[in-house]
Short mmCIF file of C-alpha atoms (C1' of nucleotides) in Angstrom, two decimals:
data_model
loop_
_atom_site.label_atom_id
_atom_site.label_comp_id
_atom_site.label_asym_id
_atom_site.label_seq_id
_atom_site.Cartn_x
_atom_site.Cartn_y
_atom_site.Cartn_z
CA UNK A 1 -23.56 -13.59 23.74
CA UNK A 2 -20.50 -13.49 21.63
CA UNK A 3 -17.03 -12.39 22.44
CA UNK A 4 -14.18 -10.37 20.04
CA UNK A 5 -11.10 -9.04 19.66
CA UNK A 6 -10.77 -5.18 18.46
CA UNK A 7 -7.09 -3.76 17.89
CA UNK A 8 -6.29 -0.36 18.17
CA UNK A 9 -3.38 1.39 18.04
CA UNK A 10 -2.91 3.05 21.16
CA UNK A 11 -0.82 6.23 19.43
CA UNK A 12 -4.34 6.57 17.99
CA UNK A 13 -7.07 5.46 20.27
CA UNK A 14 -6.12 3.34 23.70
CA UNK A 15 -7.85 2.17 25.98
CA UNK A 16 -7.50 5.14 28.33
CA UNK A 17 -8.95 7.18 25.45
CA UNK A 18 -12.23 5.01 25.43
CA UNK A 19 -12.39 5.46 29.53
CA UNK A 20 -12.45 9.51 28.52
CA UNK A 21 -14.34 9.55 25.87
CA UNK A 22 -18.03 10.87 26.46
CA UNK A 23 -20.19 8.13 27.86
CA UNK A 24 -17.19 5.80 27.79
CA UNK A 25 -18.01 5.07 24.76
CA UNK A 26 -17.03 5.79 20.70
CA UNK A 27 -17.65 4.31 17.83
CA UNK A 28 -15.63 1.52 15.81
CA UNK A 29 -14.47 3.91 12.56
CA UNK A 30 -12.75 2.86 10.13
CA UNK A 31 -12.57 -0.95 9.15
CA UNK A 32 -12.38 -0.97 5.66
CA UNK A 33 -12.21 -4.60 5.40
CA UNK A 34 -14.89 -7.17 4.32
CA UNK A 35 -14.51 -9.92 6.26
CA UNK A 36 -13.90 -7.34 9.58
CA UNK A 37 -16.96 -5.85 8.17
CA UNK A 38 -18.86 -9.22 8.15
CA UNK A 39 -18.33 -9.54 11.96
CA UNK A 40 -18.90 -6.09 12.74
CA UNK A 41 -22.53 -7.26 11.43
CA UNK A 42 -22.59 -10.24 13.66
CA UNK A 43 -22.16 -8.16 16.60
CA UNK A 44 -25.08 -7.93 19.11
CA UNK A 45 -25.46 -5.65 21.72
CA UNK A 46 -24.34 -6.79 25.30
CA UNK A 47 -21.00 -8.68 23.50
CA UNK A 48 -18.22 -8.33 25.44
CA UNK A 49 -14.68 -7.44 23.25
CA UNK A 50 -10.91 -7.52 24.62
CA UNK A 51 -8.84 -4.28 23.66
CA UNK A 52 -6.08 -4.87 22.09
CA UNK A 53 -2.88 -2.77 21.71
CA UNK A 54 -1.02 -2.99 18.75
CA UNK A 55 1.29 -1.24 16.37
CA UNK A 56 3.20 -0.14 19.87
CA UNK A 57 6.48 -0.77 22.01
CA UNK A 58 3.67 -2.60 24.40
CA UNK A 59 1.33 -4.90 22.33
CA UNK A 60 -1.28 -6.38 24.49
CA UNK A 61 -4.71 -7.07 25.33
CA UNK A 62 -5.50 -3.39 27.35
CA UNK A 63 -8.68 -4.63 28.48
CA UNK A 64 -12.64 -5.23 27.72
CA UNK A 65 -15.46 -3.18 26.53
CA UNK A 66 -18.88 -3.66 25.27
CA UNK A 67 -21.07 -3.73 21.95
CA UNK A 68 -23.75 -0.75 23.15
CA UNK A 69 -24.85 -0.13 19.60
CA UNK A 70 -25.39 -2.42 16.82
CA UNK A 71 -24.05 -2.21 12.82
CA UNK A 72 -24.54 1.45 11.10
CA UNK A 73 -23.39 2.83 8.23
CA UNK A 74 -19.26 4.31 9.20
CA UNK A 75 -19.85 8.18 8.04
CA UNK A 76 -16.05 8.23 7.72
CA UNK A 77 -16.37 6.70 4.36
CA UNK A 78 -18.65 9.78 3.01
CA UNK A 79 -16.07 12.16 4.05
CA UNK A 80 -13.61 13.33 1.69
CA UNK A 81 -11.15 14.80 4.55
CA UNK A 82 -11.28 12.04 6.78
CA UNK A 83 -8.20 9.70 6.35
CA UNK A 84 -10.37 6.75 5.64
CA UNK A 85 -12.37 8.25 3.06
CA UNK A 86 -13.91 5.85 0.70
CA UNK A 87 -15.33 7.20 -2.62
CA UNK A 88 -16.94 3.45 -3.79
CA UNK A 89 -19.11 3.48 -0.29
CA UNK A 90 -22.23 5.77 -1.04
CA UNK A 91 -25.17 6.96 1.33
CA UNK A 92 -27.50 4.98 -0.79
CA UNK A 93 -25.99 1.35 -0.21
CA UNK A 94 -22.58 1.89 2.38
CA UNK A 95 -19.76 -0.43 2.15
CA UNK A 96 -18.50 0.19 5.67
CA UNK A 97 -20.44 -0.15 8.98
CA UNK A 98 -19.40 0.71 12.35
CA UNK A 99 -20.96 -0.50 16.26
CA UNK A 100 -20.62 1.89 19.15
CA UNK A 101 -18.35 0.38 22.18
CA UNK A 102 -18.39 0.99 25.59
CA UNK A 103 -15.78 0.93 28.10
CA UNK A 104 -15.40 -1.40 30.86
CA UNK A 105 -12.10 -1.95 32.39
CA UNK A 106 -8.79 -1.40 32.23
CA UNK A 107 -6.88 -4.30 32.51
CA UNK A 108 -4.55 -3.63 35.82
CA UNK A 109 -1.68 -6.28 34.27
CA UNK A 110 -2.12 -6.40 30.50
CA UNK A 111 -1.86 -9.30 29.15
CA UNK A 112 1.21 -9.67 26.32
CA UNK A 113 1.33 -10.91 23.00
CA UNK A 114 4.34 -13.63 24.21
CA UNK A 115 2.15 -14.06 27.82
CA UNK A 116 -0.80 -15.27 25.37
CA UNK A 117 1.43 -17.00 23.07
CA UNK A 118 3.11 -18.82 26.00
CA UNK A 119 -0.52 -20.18 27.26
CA UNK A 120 -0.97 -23.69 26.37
CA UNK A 121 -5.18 -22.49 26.30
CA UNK A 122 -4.95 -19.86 23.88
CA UNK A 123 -2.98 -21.69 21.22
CA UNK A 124 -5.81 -21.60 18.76
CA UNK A 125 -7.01 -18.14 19.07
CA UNK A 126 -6.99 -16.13 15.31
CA UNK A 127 -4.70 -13.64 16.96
CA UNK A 128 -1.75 -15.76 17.16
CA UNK A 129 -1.64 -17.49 13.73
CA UNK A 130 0.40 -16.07 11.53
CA UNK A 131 -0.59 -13.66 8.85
CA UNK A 132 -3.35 -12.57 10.26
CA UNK A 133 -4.49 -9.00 9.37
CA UNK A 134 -7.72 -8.52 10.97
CA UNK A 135 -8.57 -5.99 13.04
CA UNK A 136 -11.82 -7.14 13.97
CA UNK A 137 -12.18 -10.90 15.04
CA UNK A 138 -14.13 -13.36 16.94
CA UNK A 139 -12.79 -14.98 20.37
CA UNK A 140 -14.26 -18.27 21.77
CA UNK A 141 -15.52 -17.60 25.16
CA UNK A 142 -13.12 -19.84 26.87
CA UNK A 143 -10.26 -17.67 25.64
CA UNK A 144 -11.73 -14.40 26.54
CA UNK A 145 -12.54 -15.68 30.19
CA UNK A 146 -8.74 -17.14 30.31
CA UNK A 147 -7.32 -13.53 29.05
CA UNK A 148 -9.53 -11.93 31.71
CA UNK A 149 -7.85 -14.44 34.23
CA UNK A 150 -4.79 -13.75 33.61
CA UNK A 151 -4.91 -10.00 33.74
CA UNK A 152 -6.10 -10.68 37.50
"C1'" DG B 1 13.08 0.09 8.97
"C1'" DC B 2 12.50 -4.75 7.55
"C1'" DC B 3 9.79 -8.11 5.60
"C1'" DA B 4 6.31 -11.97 5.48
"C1'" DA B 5 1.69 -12.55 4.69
"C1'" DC B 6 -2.37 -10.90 3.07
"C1'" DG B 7 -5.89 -8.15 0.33
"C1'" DT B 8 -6.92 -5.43 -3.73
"C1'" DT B 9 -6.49 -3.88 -8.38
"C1'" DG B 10 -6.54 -4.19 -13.17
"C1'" DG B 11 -4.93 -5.96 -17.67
"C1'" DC B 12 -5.71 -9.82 -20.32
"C1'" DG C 1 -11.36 -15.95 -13.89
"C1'" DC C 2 -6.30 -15.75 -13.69
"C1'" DC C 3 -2.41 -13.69 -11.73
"C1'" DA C 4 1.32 -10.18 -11.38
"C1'" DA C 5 2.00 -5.93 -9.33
"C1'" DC C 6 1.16 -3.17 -5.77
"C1'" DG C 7 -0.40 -1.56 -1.15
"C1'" DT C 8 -1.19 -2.59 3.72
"C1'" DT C 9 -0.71 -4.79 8.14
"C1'" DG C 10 1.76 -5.68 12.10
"C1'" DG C 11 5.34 -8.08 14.77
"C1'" DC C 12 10.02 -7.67 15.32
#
DNA sequence: GCCAACGTTGGC
DNA sequence: GCCAACGTTGGC
């Protein structure tokens, strides 16, 4: 099993959005990045991802959900209305993929941005070196366990 | 709103 | 294939 990191902007989808959502569960829309894309592909069903909040006055990890559905082609990109509308991804061969995640907890003390940055444990983690972009990333299991920890 | 760090685009 | 210009991300 592998472990992640998926941010979200919670003005646009938190993680008390995924709790409502039917089933619990959505699906991952709009990564229109290759190597986010590449790990999208990676993921297997039964991993286990943190939620992260950014883009907000709070930025933290939210809490963890599940890979219930494995790499399919993100319909977004066919649609011509839909904000990330891609006109290079066709039907035929898509660019973009998506997985279906599924809630499964709420974090009851989030865990910061400066709480993770402070931990001596989670110094190596993608998420805190700079310039990083991706919105999709892998987590090593020891810093996914420690996040959980300290949300306890 | 600022701006550093990336990714993408397109002319050559 | 190089690289400048441009667009985007995301913390602050």
């Amino acid at each position: 099993m592998k472990y992640w990191l998926l941010k979200s902007e919670p003005g646009v989808f938190s993680i008390d959005d995924l709790s409502k959502s039917k089933n619990q569960t959505t699906y991952w829309e709009g990564v229109r990045n290759y190597q986010a894309r590449n790990y999208l592909r990676e993921m297997k069903i039964g991993d286990k991802a943190i939620f992260y909040h950014n883009n907000c006055a709070s930025i933290c990890a939210a809490g963890i959900c599940e890979i219930v559905k494995e790499n399919y082609p993100d319909f977004t990109a066919f649609d011509p209305d839909d904000i990330h509308y891609d006109p290079k991804s066709r039907k035929e061969s898509p660019t973009w993929l998506m997985v279906d995640v599924k809630y499964l907890k709420k974090f009851n003390n989030p865990v910061t941005l400066s709480g993770m940055k402070e931990n001596k444990r989670l110094q190596k983690m993608r998420l805190l070196q700079t310039g990083n972009r991706l919105s999709v990333m892998p987590i090593a299991k020891e810093e996914f366990e420690e996040i959980v920890r300290m949300s306890l």
